Short mmCIF file of C-alpha atoms in Angstrom, two decimals:
data_model
loop_
_atom_site.label_atom_id
_atom_site.label_comp_id
_atom_site.label_asym_id
_atom_site.label_seq_id
_atom_site.Cartn_x
_atom_site.Cartn_y
_atom_site.Cartn_z
CA MET Z 25 50.39 166.11 -20.05
CA LYS Z 26 53.72 164.07 -21.62
CA ARG Z 27 55.76 165.48 -18.38
CA ASN Z 28 53.05 164.31 -16.03
CA VAL Z 29 53.06 160.55 -17.90
CA TRP Z 30 56.71 160.32 -17.57
CA LYS Z 31 56.70 161.22 -14.15
CA PHE Z 32 54.11 158.71 -13.43
CA ASN Z 33 56.29 155.95 -15.23
CA ILE Z 34 59.37 156.68 -13.08
CA LEU Z 35 57.06 156.50 -9.99
CA MET Z 36 55.70 152.85 -10.92
CA PHE Z 37 59.02 152.00 -12.34
CA ALA Z 38 60.40 152.73 -8.36
CA ILE Z 39 57.44 151.25 -6.47
CA VAL Z 40 58.37 147.75 -8.80
CA LEU Z 41 61.56 148.09 -8.27
CA GLY Z 42 61.36 148.28 -4.32
CA LEU Z 43 59.05 145.35 -4.27
CA LEU Z 44 61.32 143.24 -5.72
CA CYS Z 45 63.91 144.40 -3.67
CA THR Z 46 62.01 143.67 -0.83
CA LEU Z 47 60.63 140.46 -1.84
CA GLN Z 48 64.60 139.19 -2.74
CA PHE Z 49 65.43 140.61 1.01
CA LYS Z 50 63.11 138.22 2.10
CA ASN Z 51 63.52 135.17 0.15
CA VAL Z 52 67.32 135.16 0.95
CA GLN Z 53 66.61 135.68 5.15
CA GLY Z 54 64.34 132.70 4.79
CA GLN Z 55 66.50 130.36 3.33
CA TYR Z 56 67.73 128.39 6.20
CA GLU Z 57 69.86 125.15 6.42
CA TYR Z 58 67.59 121.86 7.89
CA VAL Z 59 69.21 120.58 10.80
CA PRO Z 60 68.15 116.82 11.88
CA MET Z 61 66.83 116.48 15.77
CA LYS Z 62 69.30 113.59 16.11
CA VAL Z 63 72.15 116.10 14.60
CA ILE Z 64 71.78 118.14 17.36
CA HIS Z 65 71.13 115.77 20.12
CA ASP Z 66 74.65 114.11 19.15
CA TYR Z 67 75.89 117.72 20.05
CA LYS Z 68 74.20 118.06 22.96
CA ILE Z 69 75.70 114.56 24.32
CA ALA Z 70 79.04 115.10 22.87
CA MET Z 71 79.75 118.96 24.17
CA GLU Z 72 77.96 117.54 27.87
CA SER Z 73 80.53 114.83 27.79
CA GLU Z 74 83.60 116.89 26.83
CA LYS Z 75 82.74 119.57 29.60
CA LYS Z 76 82.36 116.70 32.16
CA GLU Z 77 85.83 115.49 30.81
CA ILE Z 78 87.63 118.81 30.68
CA ALA Z 79 86.54 118.58 34.64
CA ASN Z 80 87.83 115.62 35.39
CA LEU Z 81 91.24 116.14 33.88
CA ARG Z 82 91.45 120.13 35.79
CA GLU Z 83 90.77 117.86 38.93
CA MET Z 84 93.84 115.67 38.33
CA ILE Z 85 95.93 118.04 37.39
CA GLU Z 86 95.12 120.02 40.88
CA ASP Z 87 95.86 116.22 42.10
CA ARG Z 88 99.30 116.46 40.58
CA LYS Z 89 100.42 119.57 41.42
CA ASN Z 90 99.21 118.81 45.25
CA LYS Z 91 101.33 115.43 44.85
CA ILE Z 92 104.82 117.39 43.53
CA THR Z 93 104.03 119.85 46.59
CA GLU Z 94 103.94 116.78 48.98
CA TYR Z 95 107.14 115.19 47.43
CA GLU Z 96 108.88 118.62 47.91
CA LYS Z 97 107.65 119.05 51.50
CA ILE Z 98 109.01 115.50 52.14
CA LYS Z 99 112.11 115.83 50.91
CA GLU Z 100 113.15 119.28 51.97
CA GLU Z 101 111.95 117.71 55.57
CA GLY Z 102 114.45 114.60 54.76
CA GLY Z 103 111.63 112.27 55.87
CA ARG Z 104 110.62 109.03 54.26
CA PHE Z 105 111.17 109.71 50.53
CA LYS Z 106 111.86 105.93 49.28
CA GLU Z 107 108.96 104.60 51.44
CA THR Z 108 106.43 107.59 49.94
CA MET Z 109 107.62 106.77 46.04
CA GLU Z 110 107.38 103.16 46.26
CA GLU Z 111 104.04 103.72 47.56
CA GLU Z 112 103.45 105.92 44.66
CA ILE Z 113 104.52 103.69 42.32
CA ASN Z 114 102.56 100.90 43.47
CA ALA Z 115 99.39 103.40 43.24
CA GLN Z 116 100.37 104.23 39.78
CA LYS Z 117 100.43 100.78 38.53
CA LEU Z 118 97.30 100.39 40.01
CA ILE Z 119 95.61 103.65 38.02
CA SER Z 120 97.82 102.85 35.11
CA GLY Z 121 96.46 99.46 34.68
CA PHE Z 122 99.62 97.07 35.40
CA VAL Z 123 97.78 95.35 38.01
CA ASP Z 124 94.68 93.17 38.78
CA VAL Z 125 91.88 94.78 40.17
CA GLU Z 126 88.43 93.98 41.19
CA GLY Z 127 85.46 95.77 42.57
CA PRO Z 128 81.70 96.64 42.14
CA GLY Z 129 80.51 98.21 38.62
CA VAL Z 130 78.80 97.05 35.25
CA ILE Z 131 79.14 94.70 32.46
CA LEU Z 132 77.53 96.12 28.76
CA THR Z 133 77.41 92.92 26.24
CA LEU Z 134 77.31 94.58 22.85
CA ASP Z 135 76.63 93.14 19.58
CA ASP Z 136 74.96 93.61 15.95
CA GLY Z 137 71.19 94.48 15.70
CA THR Z 138 69.08 91.71 14.41
CA ARG Z 139 66.03 94.13 12.86
CA GLU Z 140 64.96 94.57 9.46
CA LEU Z 141 66.44 96.72 7.37
CA TYR Z 142 64.60 99.85 6.33
CA GLU Z 143 64.66 100.73 2.22
CA GLY Z 144 67.74 102.30 1.12
CA GLU Z 145 69.58 101.31 4.09
CA GLU Z 146 73.07 99.65 4.39
CA ALA Z 147 73.81 96.48 6.50
CA ASP Z 148 76.51 98.30 8.33
CA ALA Z 149 73.64 100.57 9.53
CA VAL Z 150 72.82 97.63 12.66
CA MET Z 151 76.47 96.56 13.10
CA VAL Z 152 79.02 97.45 15.86
CA HIS Z 153 81.61 99.99 14.69
CA ASP Z 154 84.84 101.09 16.41
CA ALA Z 155 83.36 105.00 16.89
CA ASP Z 156 80.36 103.00 18.94
CA ILE Z 157 82.79 101.48 21.13
CA LEU Z 158 85.04 104.39 21.87
CA ASN Z 159 81.65 106.82 22.49
CA ILE Z 160 80.61 104.29 25.32
CA ILE Z 161 84.02 104.29 26.36
CA ARG Z 162 83.94 108.09 26.75
CA ASP Z 163 80.65 107.78 28.85
CA LEU Z 164 81.78 105.43 31.22
CA LYS Z 165 84.95 107.45 32.00
CA VAL Z 166 83.09 110.54 32.52
CA ALA Z 167 80.62 108.66 34.99
CA GLY Z 168 84.01 107.92 36.79
CA ALA Z 169 84.88 104.72 35.70
CA GLU Z 170 88.02 103.56 37.40
CA ALA Z 171 88.92 100.43 35.58
CA ILE Z 172 87.73 99.23 31.65
CA SER Z 173 88.19 95.97 29.91
CA ILE Z 174 86.93 95.10 26.53
CA ASN Z 175 86.86 91.48 26.04
CA GLY Z 176 89.15 91.06 28.75
CA GLN Z 177 91.77 93.58 26.88
CA ARG Z 178 92.68 95.96 29.53
CA LEU Z 179 92.55 99.58 28.22
CA LEU Z 180 95.16 102.31 28.51
CA ALA Z 181 95.19 105.94 27.60
CA ASN Z 182 96.82 104.73 24.63
CA SER Z 183 94.71 101.82 23.86
CA GLU Z 184 93.82 101.06 20.27
CA ILE Z 185 90.21 100.39 19.22
CA ASN Z 186 89.96 100.08 15.23
CA CYS Z 187 87.63 98.10 12.87
CA GLY Z 188 89.27 95.29 10.84
CA GLY Z 189 86.68 93.66 8.87
CA HIS Z 190 84.21 92.62 10.78
CA SER Z 191 86.35 92.12 13.70
CA MET Z 192 87.75 94.68 16.06
CA ARG Z 193 91.37 95.01 16.73
CA ILE Z 194 91.63 96.09 20.75
CA ASN Z 195 95.55 96.31 22.12
CA ASN Z 196 96.96 94.53 18.32
CA GLN Z 197 94.30 91.71 19.16
CA PHE Z 198 91.33 91.04 16.93
CA PHE Z 199 88.03 90.29 18.55
CA ALA Z 200 84.57 89.41 16.97
CA GLN Z 201 81.03 90.32 18.45
CA PRO Z 202 79.87 89.96 21.00
CA PHE Z 203 81.68 92.69 22.59
CA ILE Z 204 81.69 92.12 26.91
CA ILE Z 205 82.55 95.87 28.29
CA LYS Z 206 83.42 95.80 32.15
CA ALA Z 207 83.73 98.49 34.00
CA ILE Z 208 84.68 99.28 37.93
CA GLY Z 209 83.31 102.39 39.54
CA ASP Z 210 79.78 103.57 40.75
CA PRO Z 211 77.40 100.86 39.86
CA LYS Z 212 74.11 103.44 39.74
CA LYS Z 213 76.46 106.24 38.23
CA LEU Z 214 77.94 103.54 35.23
CA GLU Z 215 74.63 102.30 34.65
CA ALA Z 216 72.73 105.52 34.41
CA ALA Z 217 75.71 106.46 31.70
CA LEU Z 218 74.52 104.09 29.58
CA ILE Z 219 70.73 103.44 29.53
CA LEU Z 220 69.39 107.20 30.63
CA PRO Z 221 67.55 108.15 27.45
CA VAL Z 222 70.42 110.99 26.23
CA SER Z 223 72.96 107.77 26.59
CA TYR Z 224 74.82 107.05 23.74
CA GLY Z 225 73.66 103.04 24.32
CA ALA Z 226 70.09 104.07 24.67
CA LYS Z 227 70.72 105.67 21.21
CA LEU Z 228 72.57 102.45 20.10
CA LYS Z 229 69.84 100.48 21.47
CA ASP Z 230 66.38 102.56 20.51
CA ILE Z 231 67.73 104.34 17.36
CA TYR Z 232 69.66 102.05 15.38
CA GLY Z 233 68.75 98.90 17.12
CA LEU Z 234 71.95 97.48 18.19
CA TYR Z 235 72.12 94.65 20.95
CA VAL Z 236 72.86 96.26 23.96
CA GLU Z 237 72.56 94.91 27.57
CA VAL Z 238 73.06 96.37 30.78
CA ASN Z 239 74.07 94.82 34.33
CA THR Z 240 74.86 96.00 37.56
CA VAL Z 241 77.50 93.69 39.34
CA LEU Z 242 78.83 93.71 43.17
CA ASN Z 243 82.21 92.28 42.89
CA MET Z 244 84.24 91.44 39.15
CA LYS Z 245 87.67 91.06 38.07
CA ILE Z 246 89.74 92.85 35.55
CA PRO Z 247 92.57 91.74 34.37
CA LYS Z 248 96.31 93.73 34.08
CA TYR Z 249 97.30 95.22 30.85
CA SER Z 250 99.29 92.38 29.01
CA GLU Z 251 100.89 93.89 26.18
CA GLY Z 252 104.13 95.51 26.01
CA VAL Z 253 104.21 99.85 25.91
CA ASP Z 254 106.28 101.30 22.71
CA PHE Z 255 106.27 104.61 22.90
CA LYS Z 256 106.76 105.71 19.41
CA TYR Z 257 107.18 109.38 20.10
CA LEU Z 258 107.37 109.89 23.78
CA LYS Z 259 110.49 110.71 25.56
CA VAL Z 260 111.75 111.68 28.83
CA LEU Z 261 112.67 115.16 29.33
CA GLU Z 262 115.71 115.28 30.97
CA GLU Z 263 115.87 118.25 33.93
CA GLY Z 264 117.04 121.57 32.25
CA GLU Z 265 116.29 120.46 28.90
#
């Protein structure tokens, strides 16, 4: 009889232990971290933009390869190498931002929001930050913008955009709100990149309450880059190095 009681106790202990292990396993498996939809939305937009930018860079690399092949062919055939290089220099000045340009595109006005702050919300939640402008510029480039300026400052690949208190430093000059961003390109594509529900511009307006106004234009002028270019780390690699 005592042996049967002992066996029964062992059996019950095993059953209880098994149940506890099962409950613990389910509890561990059920611990998920909550990720807001806004974060998922932001990551999705960033991934799509990066994919488009990578595609644009690959296209640019392929274009440069074709140019090199063209130069080598002209050199071998003893053709108009000097004239071809002069044409290419002028084209590069146009692309690089060292000449005034004009064409169709969009004009974006970006300013701080005027809505009431939510409970516990800081005032900078409705202010324009450098990250906001950088994201807008990224979307315009992905949409095919050929020239961009902010408050009259032409943007280059190495242009600096940083917050400085309540102002923004662009090309080593400080500007206050509003920020007028001009971009030359296909007006419809550029406008869509700024106002579609999945765009960063729409998020600034609809979610954060910033002032965002987008207008398409048939023709406008964007000035050339007026500052000197100072490369601190870049140097020309001589042939054979």
